[in-house]
């Protein structure tokens, strides 16, 4: 009932514990996961996405922005149209988020600014990473979204980092925001 993480430890995604959460495991796993289920013009990691979101929010929400997809390090990046229909997946994801949030002292509820920046990033990423498609932005968020009006795509200096560079950028940003070099690089 556990997964072995990059650092060699075990993580129980159905019974997560703060002492099992490691920022290096999160950075490593997210750096190897491609956004949009891999259906992109070129590799673009979840780690780079999170890195950019951390800069797209006010400084007081930057750590939440960086970590907003951290659960995907342990549960993988499942595209939203699938995720919302998986029985109890959102409950499992929320349980893992609460543990990560507690570990790194971020709010259990993602700030509105992070949710808006994440959506604005999605819109920017789809313009750069995906082939053109004749769908309105509303079609991309699905039913039941709580962000009105929808944000406009933001200007992002996409780097298309290699996994190792994305991991380094993510960890560097974590260090900058937490002033905790020992945790980031040990």
PDB file of N, CA and C in Angstrom, residues 5-8 19-32 47 66-67 70 73-74 103-104 163-164 166-168 170-172 174-175 180-186:
ATOM      1  N   UNK A   5       9.574   6.213  -3.144  1.00  0.00           N
ATOM      2  CA  UNK A   5       9.845   7.520  -3.724  1.00  0.00           C
ATOM      3  C   UNK A   5      11.308   7.616  -4.137  1.00  0.00           C
ATOM      4  N   UNK A   6      11.615   8.656  -4.887  1.00  0.00           N
ATOM      5  CA  UNK A   6      12.949   8.822  -5.462  1.00  0.00           C
ATOM      6  C   UNK A   6      14.052   8.737  -4.419  1.00  0.00           C
ATOM      7  N   UNK A   7      13.840   9.306  -3.241  1.00  0.00           N
ATOM      8  CA  UNK A   7      14.880   9.313  -2.208  1.00  0.00           C
ATOM      9  C   UNK A   7      15.113   7.939  -1.588  1.00  0.00           C
ATOM     10  N   UNK A   8      14.287   6.968  -1.939  1.00  0.00           N
ATOM     11  CA  UNK A   8      14.449   5.609  -1.434  1.00  0.00           C
ATOM     12  C   UNK A   8      13.497   5.260  -0.306  1.00  0.00           C
ATOM     13  N   UNK A  19       5.979  13.337   7.930  1.00  0.00           N
ATOM     14  CA  UNK A  19       7.395  12.945   7.972  1.00  0.00           C
ATOM     15  C   UNK A  19       7.831  12.194   6.711  1.00  0.00           C
ATOM     16  N   UNK A  20       6.892  11.726   5.907  1.00  0.00           N
ATOM     17  CA  UNK A  20       7.225  11.036   4.661  1.00  0.00           C
ATOM     18  C   UNK A  20       7.338  12.000   3.478  1.00  0.00           C
ATOM     19  N   UNK A  21       6.841  13.223   3.646  1.00  0.00           N
ATOM     20  CA  UNK A  21       6.874  14.217   2.571  1.00  0.00           C
ATOM     21  C   UNK A  21       8.275  14.813   2.496  1.00  0.00           C
ATOM     22  N   UNK A  22       8.840  14.852   1.299  1.00  0.00           N
ATOM     23  CA  UNK A  22      10.183  15.386   1.100  1.00  0.00           C
ATOM     24  C   UNK A  22      10.178  16.256  -0.150  1.00  0.00           C
ATOM     25  N   UNK A  23      10.584  17.487  -0.009  1.00  0.00           N
ATOM     26  CA  UNK A  23      10.558  18.424  -1.131  1.00  0.00           C
ATOM     27  C   UNK A  23      11.401  17.935  -2.305  1.00  0.00           C
ATOM     28  N   UNK A  24      12.452  17.178  -2.031  1.00  0.00           N
ATOM     29  CA  UNK A  24      13.286  16.667  -3.118  1.00  0.00           C
ATOM     30  C   UNK A  24      12.544  15.603  -3.913  1.00  0.00           C
ATOM     31  N   UNK A  25      11.751  14.773  -3.233  1.00  0.00           N
ATOM     32  CA  UNK A  25      10.925  13.789  -3.943  1.00  0.00           C
ATOM     33  C   UNK A  25       9.875  14.494  -4.794  1.00  0.00           C
ATOM     34  N   UNK A  26       9.281  15.540  -4.233  1.00  0.00           N
ATOM     35  CA  UNK A  26       8.271  16.299  -4.969  1.00  0.00           C
ATOM     36  C   UNK A  26       8.900  16.927  -6.210  1.00  0.00           C
ATOM     37  N   UNK A  27      10.016  17.614  -6.045  1.00  0.00           N
ATOM     38  CA  UNK A  27      10.681  18.275  -7.176  1.00  0.00           C
ATOM     39  C   UNK A  27      11.087  17.261  -8.244  1.00  0.00           C
ATOM     40  N   UNK A  28      11.639  16.139  -7.806  1.00  0.00           N
ATOM     41  CA  UNK A  28      12.100  15.126  -8.752  1.00  0.00           C
ATOM     42  C   UNK A  28      10.933  14.564  -9.565  1.00  0.00           C
ATOM     43  N   UNK A  29       9.874  14.146  -8.873  1.00  0.00           N
ATOM     44  CA  UNK A  29       8.738  13.532  -9.570  1.00  0.00           C
ATOM     45  C   UNK A  29       8.054  14.529 -10.499  1.00  0.00           C
ATOM     46  N   UNK A  30       7.827  15.757 -10.023  1.00  0.00           N
ATOM     47  CA  UNK A  30       7.153  16.748 -10.868  1.00  0.00           C
ATOM     48  C   UNK A  30       8.001  17.137 -12.075  1.00  0.00           C
ATOM     49  N   UNK A  31       9.327  17.074 -11.932  1.00  0.00           N
ATOM     50  CA  UNK A  31      10.199  17.431 -13.061  1.00  0.00           C
ATOM     51  C   UNK A  31      10.136  16.401 -14.182  1.00  0.00           C
ATOM     52  N   UNK A  32       9.692  15.196 -13.857  1.00  0.00           N
ATOM     53  CA  UNK A  32       9.611  14.126 -14.855  1.00  0.00           C
ATOM     54  C   UNK A  32       8.210  13.938 -15.423  1.00  0.00           C
ATOM     55  N   UNK A  47       6.760  20.529 -12.822  1.00  0.00           N
ATOM     56  CA  UNK A  47       7.652  21.334 -11.976  1.00  0.00           C
ATOM     57  C   UNK A  47       7.839  22.731 -12.547  1.00  0.00           C
ATOM     58  N   UNK A  66       3.942  27.532  -5.697  1.00  0.00           N
ATOM     59  CA  UNK A  66       4.964  26.538  -6.048  1.00  0.00           C
ATOM     60  C   UNK A  66       4.486  25.118  -5.730  1.00  0.00           C
ATOM     61  N   UNK A  67       3.818  24.959  -4.616  1.00  0.00           N
ATOM     62  CA  UNK A  67       3.421  23.625  -4.143  1.00  0.00           C
ATOM     63  C   UNK A  67       2.020  23.201  -4.572  1.00  0.00           C
ATOM     64  N   UNK A  70       1.781  19.748  -5.781  1.00  0.00           N
ATOM     65  CA  UNK A  70       2.707  18.814  -5.122  1.00  0.00           C
ATOM     66  C   UNK A  70       2.112  17.430  -4.926  1.00  0.00           C
ATOM     67  N   UNK A  73       3.116  14.605  -7.263  1.00  0.00           N
ATOM     68  CA  UNK A  73       4.366  13.859  -7.090  1.00  0.00           C
ATOM     69  C   UNK A  73       4.077  12.460  -6.545  1.00  0.00           C
ATOM     70  N   UNK A  74       3.006  12.342  -5.810  1.00  0.00           N
ATOM     71  CA  UNK A  74       2.644  11.063  -5.194  1.00  0.00           C
ATOM     72  C   UNK A  74       1.442  10.404  -5.859  1.00  0.00           C
ATOM     73  N   UNK A 103       3.124  20.184   6.372  1.00  0.00           N
ATOM     74  CA  UNK A 103       4.580  20.036   6.391  1.00  0.00           C
ATOM     75  C   UNK A 103       5.281  21.352   6.069  1.00  0.00           C
ATOM     76  N   UNK A 104       4.756  22.088   5.102  1.00  0.00           N
ATOM     77  CA  UNK A 104       5.426  23.299   4.641  1.00  0.00           C
ATOM     78  C   UNK A 104       4.702  24.586   5.039  1.00  0.00           C
ATOM     79  N   UNK A 163      14.224  17.799 -17.413  1.00  0.00           N
ATOM     80  CA  UNK A 163      13.834  17.405 -16.055  1.00  0.00           C
ATOM     81  C   UNK A 163      14.833  17.847 -14.983  1.00  0.00           C
ATOM     82  N   UNK A 164      16.119  17.702 -15.236  1.00  0.00           N
ATOM     83  CA  UNK A 164      17.091  18.087 -14.198  1.00  0.00           C
ATOM     84  C   UNK A 164      17.078  19.597 -13.968  1.00  0.00           C
ATOM     85  N   UNK A 166      14.441  21.599 -14.483  1.00  0.00           N
ATOM     86  CA  UNK A 166      13.165  21.902 -13.835  1.00  0.00           C
ATOM     87  C   UNK A 166      13.235  21.579 -12.343  1.00  0.00           C
ATOM     88  N   UNK A 167      13.867  20.470 -12.019  1.00  0.00           N
ATOM     89  CA  UNK A 167      14.033  20.089 -10.609  1.00  0.00           C
ATOM     90  C   UNK A 167      14.865  21.140  -9.878  1.00  0.00           C
ATOM     91  N   UNK A 168      15.945  21.569 -10.477  1.00  0.00           N
ATOM     92  CA  UNK A 168      16.813  22.580  -9.868  1.00  0.00           C
ATOM     93  C   UNK A 168      16.063  23.901  -9.686  1.00  0.00           C
ATOM     94  N   UNK A 170      12.826  24.367  -9.423  1.00  0.00           N
ATOM     95  CA  UNK A 170      11.806  24.167  -8.391  1.00  0.00           C
ATOM     96  C   UNK A 170      12.446  24.228  -7.004  1.00  0.00           C
ATOM     97  N   UNK A 171      13.527  23.488  -6.807  1.00  0.00           N
ATOM     98  CA  UNK A 171      14.193  23.484  -5.501  1.00  0.00           C
ATOM     99  C   UNK A 171      14.801  24.846  -5.167  1.00  0.00           C
ATOM    100  N   UNK A 172      15.352  25.527  -6.161  1.00  0.00           N
ATOM    101  CA  UNK A 172      15.902  26.862  -5.915  1.00  0.00           C
ATOM    102  C   UNK A 172      14.814  27.824  -5.474  1.00  0.00           C
ATOM    103  N   UNK A 174      12.007  26.953  -4.029  1.00  0.00           N
ATOM    104  CA  UNK A 174      11.608  26.523  -2.682  1.00  0.00           C
ATOM    105  C   UNK A 174      12.567  27.114  -1.651  1.00  0.00           C
ATOM    106  N   UNK A 175      13.858  27.008  -1.913  1.00  0.00           N
ATOM    107  CA  UNK A 175      14.851  27.563  -0.993  1.00  0.00           C
ATOM    108  C   UNK A 175      14.676  29.068  -0.830  1.00  0.00           C
ATOM    109  N   UNK A 180      15.413  27.756   3.514  1.00  0.00           N
ATOM    110  CA  UNK A 180      15.743  26.482   4.135  1.00  0.00           C
ATOM    111  C   UNK A 180      16.609  25.658   3.186  1.00  0.00           C
ATOM    112  N   UNK A 181      17.863  26.070   3.055  1.00  0.00           N
ATOM    113  CA  UNK A 181      18.775  25.388   2.132  1.00  0.00           C
ATOM    114  C   UNK A 181      19.003  23.937   2.550  1.00  0.00           C
ATOM    115  N   UNK A 182      19.053  23.664   3.835  1.00  0.00           N
ATOM    116  CA  UNK A 182      19.302  22.298   4.305  1.00  0.00           C
ATOM    117  C   UNK A 182      18.196  21.361   3.803  1.00  0.00           C
ATOM    118  N   UNK A 183      16.944  21.769   3.915  1.00  0.00           N
ATOM    119  CA  UNK A 183      15.832  20.927   3.465  1.00  0.00           C
ATOM    120  C   UNK A 183      15.868  20.742   1.948  1.00  0.00           C
ATOM    121  N   UNK A 184      16.194  21.798   1.214  1.00  0.00           N
ATOM    122  CA  UNK A 184      16.152  21.741  -0.236  1.00  0.00           C
ATOM    123  C   UNK A 184      17.288  20.918  -0.837  1.00  0.00           C
ATOM    124  N   UNK A 185      18.471  20.965  -0.248  1.00  0.00           N
ATOM    125  CA  UNK A 185      19.633  20.380  -0.924  1.00  0.00           C
ATOM    126  C   UNK A 185      20.353  19.263  -0.183  1.00  0.00           C
ATOM    127  N   UNK A 186      19.846  18.819   0.936  1.00  0.00           N
ATOM    128  CA  UNK A 186      20.585  17.767   1.665  1.00  0.00           C
ATOM    129  C   UNK A 186      20.554  16.459   0.918  1.00  0.00           C
TER     130      UNK A 186
END
